[in-house]
Amino acid sequence: MKYRQLTKEQFDSLHKEFATFLATQSIDVKEWNLIKKEKPNVAEDEMNIFSDIVWDDVLTKTKYVEHYSKTSANLFKCDANQMHRIAIKVNWDINLLEQEGFEWLVKNPMDNSVDIFRGSKAYTTNRNKEIFDLIEKGSIISKGEIFEYFSQLIG
């Protein structure tokens, strides 16, 4: 397995897609229920394969991810061959996880208490795997508005 199995909630929300996936393997609902009951390891394998397909699709389409802590933000732009990062550190008691703190940062990005760094690196393993690792560590997929905002600010 390349990533991790989807959660029960994710499988529930992708119920139709999973049924289609099983149908491509000539497995109908009746047979699927039998496999789950009599061959749980085969059912697990099918769920793992489907999970990898879904993750690959999502990660391939992902262009931006963000990770926030109380006093820092890490914004990533994921190009085909390299990842660009804008790291923001606020050096006073502010909470970027709260709306008020985040709004303060957006309005005061050049304040003396704000350090902004920029960097880029080529992927060391596999693009999708590196993005997945960021997500597993708490990053969220975004549309990139915040990355682009800060990118324009710092030139």
PDB file of C-alpha atoms in Angstrom:
ATOM      1  CA  MET A   1       0.000   0.000   0.000  1.00  0.00           C
ATOM      2  CA  LYS A   2       1.421   3.369  -1.036  1.00  0.00           C
ATOM      3  CA  TYR A   3      -0.520   5.594   1.353  1.00  0.00           C
ATOM      4  CA  ARG A   4      -3.083   4.582   3.948  1.00  0.00           C
ATOM      5  CA  GLN A   5      -6.526   3.133   3.805  1.00  0.00           C
ATOM      6  CA  LEU A   6      -9.324   5.642   3.595  1.00  0.00           C
ATOM      7  CA  THR A   7     -11.306   6.176   6.781  1.00  0.00           C
ATOM      8  CA  LYS A   8     -14.805   4.747   7.180  1.00  0.00           C
ATOM      9  CA  GLU A   9     -16.197   8.252   6.620  1.00  0.00           C
ATOM     10  CA  GLN A  10     -14.179   8.631   3.419  1.00  0.00           C
ATOM     11  CA  PHE A  11     -15.369   5.245   2.156  1.00  0.00           C
ATOM     12  CA  ASP A  12     -18.949   6.211   3.012  1.00  0.00           C
ATOM     13  CA  SER A  13     -18.652   9.450   1.035  1.00  0.00           C
ATOM     14  CA  LEU A  14     -17.134   7.527  -1.908  1.00  0.00           C
ATOM     15  CA  HIS A  15     -19.685   4.712  -1.795  1.00  0.00           C
ATOM     16  CA  LYS A  16     -20.700   5.057  -5.463  1.00  0.00           C
ATOM     17  CA  GLU A  17     -17.096   5.277  -6.655  1.00  0.00           C
ATOM     18  CA  PHE A  18     -16.156   2.193  -4.623  1.00  0.00           C
ATOM     19  CA  ALA A  19     -19.116   0.276  -6.069  1.00  0.00           C
ATOM     20  CA  THR A  20     -17.969   1.263  -9.565  1.00  0.00           C
ATOM     21  CA  PHE A  21     -14.424   0.164  -8.707  1.00  0.00           C
ATOM     22  CA  LEU A  22     -15.703  -3.236  -7.571  1.00  0.00           C
ATOM     23  CA  ALA A  23     -17.895  -3.517 -10.669  1.00  0.00           C
ATOM     24  CA  THR A  24     -14.821  -3.070 -12.897  1.00  0.00           C
ATOM     25  CA  GLN A  25     -13.574  -6.248 -11.261  1.00  0.00           C
ATOM     26  CA  SER A  26     -16.905  -8.001 -11.790  1.00  0.00           C
ATOM     27  CA  ILE A  27     -17.759  -7.866  -8.087  1.00  0.00           C
ATOM     28  CA  ASP A  28     -21.377  -7.043  -7.309  1.00  0.00           C
ATOM     29  CA  VAL A  29     -22.914  -6.221  -3.913  1.00  0.00           C
ATOM     30  CA  LYS A  30     -23.816  -9.837  -3.176  1.00  0.00           C
ATOM     31  CA  GLU A  31     -20.311 -11.066  -3.974  1.00  0.00           C
ATOM     32  CA  TRP A  32     -18.731  -8.181  -2.027  1.00  0.00           C
ATOM     33  CA  ASN A  33     -20.699  -9.081   1.084  1.00  0.00           C
ATOM     34  CA  LEU A  34     -19.587 -12.710   0.688  1.00  0.00           C
ATOM     35  CA  ILE A  35     -15.930 -11.660   0.275  1.00  0.00           C
ATOM     36  CA  LYS A  36     -16.120  -9.459   3.384  1.00  0.00           C
ATOM     37  CA  LYS A  37     -17.569 -12.361   5.377  1.00  0.00           C
ATOM     38  CA  GLU A  38     -15.501 -15.279   4.073  1.00  0.00           C
ATOM     39  CA  LYS A  39     -12.278 -13.645   2.846  1.00  0.00           C
ATOM     40  CA  PRO A  40     -11.678 -10.534   4.965  1.00  0.00           C
ATOM     41  CA  ASN A  41      -8.050 -10.322   3.797  1.00  0.00           C
ATOM     42  CA  VAL A  42      -9.205 -10.103   0.145  1.00  0.00           C
ATOM     43  CA  ALA A  43     -11.721  -7.417   1.117  1.00  0.00           C
ATOM     44  CA  GLU A  44      -8.948  -5.534   2.886  1.00  0.00           C
ATOM     45  CA  ASP A  45      -6.743  -5.774  -0.218  1.00  0.00           C
ATOM     46  CA  GLU A  46      -9.528  -4.382  -2.413  1.00  0.00           C
ATOM     47  CA  MET A  47     -10.076  -1.499   0.004  1.00  0.00           C
ATOM     48  CA  ASN A  48      -6.338  -0.778   0.037  1.00  0.00           C
ATOM     49  CA  ILE A  49      -6.115  -0.754  -3.760  1.00  0.00           C
ATOM     50  CA  PHE A  50      -9.101   1.595  -3.991  1.00  0.00           C
ATOM     51  CA  SER A  51      -7.602   3.843  -1.293  1.00  0.00           C
ATOM     52  CA  ASP A  52      -4.338   4.130  -3.219  1.00  0.00           C
ATOM     53  CA  ILE A  53      -6.232   5.004  -6.409  1.00  0.00           C
ATOM     54  CA  VAL A  54      -8.206   7.728  -4.614  1.00  0.00           C
ATOM     55  CA  TRP A  55      -5.130   9.145  -2.865  1.00  0.00           C
ATOM     56  CA  ASP A  56      -3.142   9.166  -6.118  1.00  0.00           C
ATOM     57  CA  ASP A  57      -5.942  11.042  -7.869  1.00  0.00           C
ATOM     58  CA  VAL A  58      -6.324  13.619  -5.079  1.00  0.00           C
ATOM     59  CA  LEU A  59      -2.580  14.141  -4.643  1.00  0.00           C
ATOM     60  CA  THR A  60      -1.939  14.455  -8.377  1.00  0.00           C
ATOM     61  CA  LYS A  61      -4.496  17.285  -8.495  1.00  0.00           C
ATOM     62  CA  THR A  62      -3.120  18.987  -5.366  1.00  0.00           C
ATOM     63  CA  LYS A  63      -1.292  22.235  -6.081  1.00  0.00           C
ATOM     64  CA  TYR A  64      -1.155  23.837  -2.616  1.00  0.00           C
ATOM     65  CA  VAL A  65      -1.013  22.665   0.997  1.00  0.00           C
ATOM     66  CA  GLU A  66      -0.863  24.663   4.214  1.00  0.00           C
ATOM     67  CA  HIS A  67       0.128  23.897   7.770  1.00  0.00           C
ATOM     68  CA  TYR A  68      -0.563  26.176  10.724  1.00  0.00           C
ATOM     69  CA  SER A  69       0.476  26.235  14.333  1.00  0.00           C
ATOM     70  CA  LYS A  70      -0.148  28.888  16.961  1.00  0.00           C
ATOM     71  CA  THR A  71       2.737  31.114  15.835  1.00  0.00           C
ATOM     72  CA  SER A  72       3.721  29.831  12.409  1.00  0.00           C
ATOM     73  CA  ALA A  73       2.399  29.061   8.961  1.00  0.00           C
ATOM     74  CA  ASN A  74       3.984  26.898   6.301  1.00  0.00           C
ATOM     75  CA  LEU A  75       2.575  27.425   2.840  1.00  0.00           C
ATOM     76  CA  PHE A  76       3.512  25.044   0.041  1.00  0.00           C
ATOM     77  CA  LYS A  77       3.081  25.250  -3.709  1.00  0.00           C
ATOM     78  CA  CYS A  78       3.522  21.820  -5.285  1.00  0.00           C
ATOM     79  CA  ASP A  79       4.767  22.028  -8.866  1.00  0.00           C
ATOM     80  CA  ALA A  80       5.538  18.999 -11.013  1.00  0.00           C
ATOM     81  CA  ASN A  81       9.248  18.795 -10.128  1.00  0.00           C
ATOM     82  CA  GLN A  82       9.701  20.875  -7.011  1.00  0.00           C
ATOM     83  CA  MET A  83       7.964  22.203  -3.950  1.00  0.00           C
ATOM     84  CA  HIS A  84       8.036  25.890  -3.009  1.00  0.00           C
ATOM     85  CA  ARG A  85       7.651  26.899   0.621  1.00  0.00           C
ATOM     86  CA  ILE A  86       6.859  30.124   2.376  1.00  0.00           C
ATOM     87  CA  ALA A  87       7.517  29.841   6.106  1.00  0.00           C
ATOM     88  CA  ILE A  88       6.029  32.516   8.350  1.00  0.00           C
ATOM     89  CA  LYS A  89       6.912  32.902  12.024  1.00  0.00           C
ATOM     90  CA  VAL A  90       5.240  35.420  14.318  1.00  0.00           C
ATOM     91  CA  ASN A  91       7.491  36.333  17.243  1.00  0.00           C
ATOM     92  CA  TRP A  92       4.937  37.407  19.813  1.00  0.00           C
ATOM     93  CA  ASP A  93       1.930  35.976  21.569  1.00  0.00           C
ATOM     94  CA  ILE A  94      -0.548  35.524  18.737  1.00  0.00           C
ATOM     95  CA  ASN A  95      -2.608  32.537  17.752  1.00  0.00           C
ATOM     96  CA  LEU A  96      -2.773  31.958  14.007  1.00  0.00           C
ATOM     97  CA  LEU A  97      -5.183  29.089  14.621  1.00  0.00           C
ATOM     98  CA  GLU A  98      -7.815  31.632  15.631  1.00  0.00           C
ATOM     99  CA  GLN A  99      -9.560  33.947  13.163  1.00  0.00           C
ATOM    100  CA  GLU A 100      -8.404  37.101  14.955  1.00  0.00           C
ATOM    101  CA  GLY A 101      -4.738  36.067  14.920  1.00  0.00           C
ATOM    102  CA  PHE A 102      -4.830  34.992  11.281  1.00  0.00           C
ATOM    103  CA  GLU A 103      -6.534  38.238  10.233  1.00  0.00           C
ATOM    104  CA  TRP A 104      -3.853  40.208  12.115  1.00  0.00           C
ATOM    105  CA  LEU A 105      -1.144  38.416  10.111  1.00  0.00           C
ATOM    106  CA  VAL A 106      -2.850  39.108   6.777  1.00  0.00           C
ATOM    107  CA  LYS A 107      -3.197  42.806   7.658  1.00  0.00           C
ATOM    108  CA  ASN A 108       0.304  43.153   9.147  1.00  0.00           C
ATOM    109  CA  PRO A 109       2.588  40.844   7.153  1.00  0.00           C
ATOM    110  CA  MET A 110       5.510  43.283   7.233  1.00  0.00           C
ATOM    111  CA  ASP A 111       5.349  43.898  10.989  1.00  0.00           C
ATOM    112  CA  ASN A 112       8.743  43.638  12.743  1.00  0.00           C
ATOM    113  CA  SER A 113       7.466  40.627  14.694  1.00  0.00           C
ATOM    114  CA  VAL A 114       6.883  38.640  11.478  1.00  0.00           C
ATOM    115  CA  ASP A 115       9.668  36.659   9.817  1.00  0.00           C
ATOM    116  CA  ILE A 116       9.007  35.315   6.327  1.00  0.00           C
ATOM    117  CA  PHE A 117      11.307  32.888   4.545  1.00  0.00           C
ATOM    118  CA  ARG A 118      11.028  31.421   1.093  1.00  0.00           C
ATOM    119  CA  GLY A 119      12.632  28.345  -0.409  1.00  0.00           C
ATOM    120  CA  SER A 120      12.258  25.633  -3.010  1.00  0.00           C
ATOM    121  CA  LYS A 121      13.459  22.067  -3.281  1.00  0.00           C
ATOM    122  CA  ALA A 122      13.199  19.245  -5.734  1.00  0.00           C
ATOM    123  CA  TYR A 123      11.244  16.233  -4.547  1.00  0.00           C
ATOM    124  CA  THR A 124      13.580  13.685  -2.989  1.00  0.00           C
ATOM    125  CA  THR A 125      11.284  10.694  -3.394  1.00  0.00           C
ATOM    126  CA  ASN A 126       7.924  10.917  -5.139  1.00  0.00           C
ATOM    127  CA  ARG A 127       5.831  14.095  -5.499  1.00  0.00           C
ATOM    128  CA  ASN A 128       2.568  12.541  -4.331  1.00  0.00           C
ATOM    129  CA  LYS A 129       4.230  10.713  -1.440  1.00  0.00           C
ATOM    130  CA  GLU A 130       5.844  13.926  -0.182  1.00  0.00           C
ATOM    131  CA  ILE A 131       2.521  15.781  -0.334  1.00  0.00           C
ATOM    132  CA  PHE A 132       0.817  12.858   1.421  1.00  0.00           C
ATOM    133  CA  ASP A 133       3.444  12.989   4.188  1.00  0.00           C
ATOM    134  CA  LEU A 134       2.678  16.690   4.727  1.00  0.00           C
ATOM    135  CA  ILE A 135      -1.037  15.898   4.958  1.00  0.00           C
ATOM    136  CA  GLU A 136      -0.403  13.096   7.439  1.00  0.00           C
ATOM    137  CA  LYS A 137       1.562  15.602   9.558  1.00  0.00           C
ATOM    138  CA  GLY A 138      -1.412  17.964   9.706  1.00  0.00           C
ATOM    139  CA  SER A 139      -1.282  19.987   6.493  1.00  0.00           C
ATOM    140  CA  ILE A 140      -4.461  20.711   4.595  1.00  0.00           C
ATOM    141  CA  ILE A 141      -5.029  20.976   0.858  1.00  0.00           C
ATOM    142  CA  SER A 142      -5.820  24.548  -0.166  1.00  0.00           C
ATOM    143  CA  LYS A 143      -6.623  26.645  -3.212  1.00  0.00           C
ATOM    144  CA  GLY A 144      -3.397  28.619  -2.803  1.00  0.00           C
ATOM    145  CA  GLU A 145      -4.759  32.117  -2.195  1.00  0.00           C
ATOM    146  CA  ILE A 146      -2.681  32.601   0.946  1.00  0.00           C
ATOM    147  CA  PHE A 147       0.499  31.254  -0.682  1.00  0.00           C
ATOM    148  CA  GLU A 148       0.023  33.563  -3.667  1.00  0.00           C
ATOM    149  CA  TYR A 149      -0.775  36.550  -1.410  1.00  0.00           C
ATOM    150  CA  PHE A 150       2.470  36.172   0.520  1.00  0.00           C
ATOM    151  CA  SER A 151       4.414  35.270  -2.623  1.00  0.00           C
ATOM    152  CA  GLN A 152       3.434  38.604  -4.196  1.00  0.00           C
ATOM    153  CA  LEU A 153       4.247  40.482  -0.995  1.00  0.00           C
ATOM    154  CA  ILE A 154       7.787  39.177  -0.711  1.00  0.00           C
ATOM    155  CA  GLY A 155       8.477  39.160  -4.437  1.00  0.00           C
TER     156      GLY A 155
END
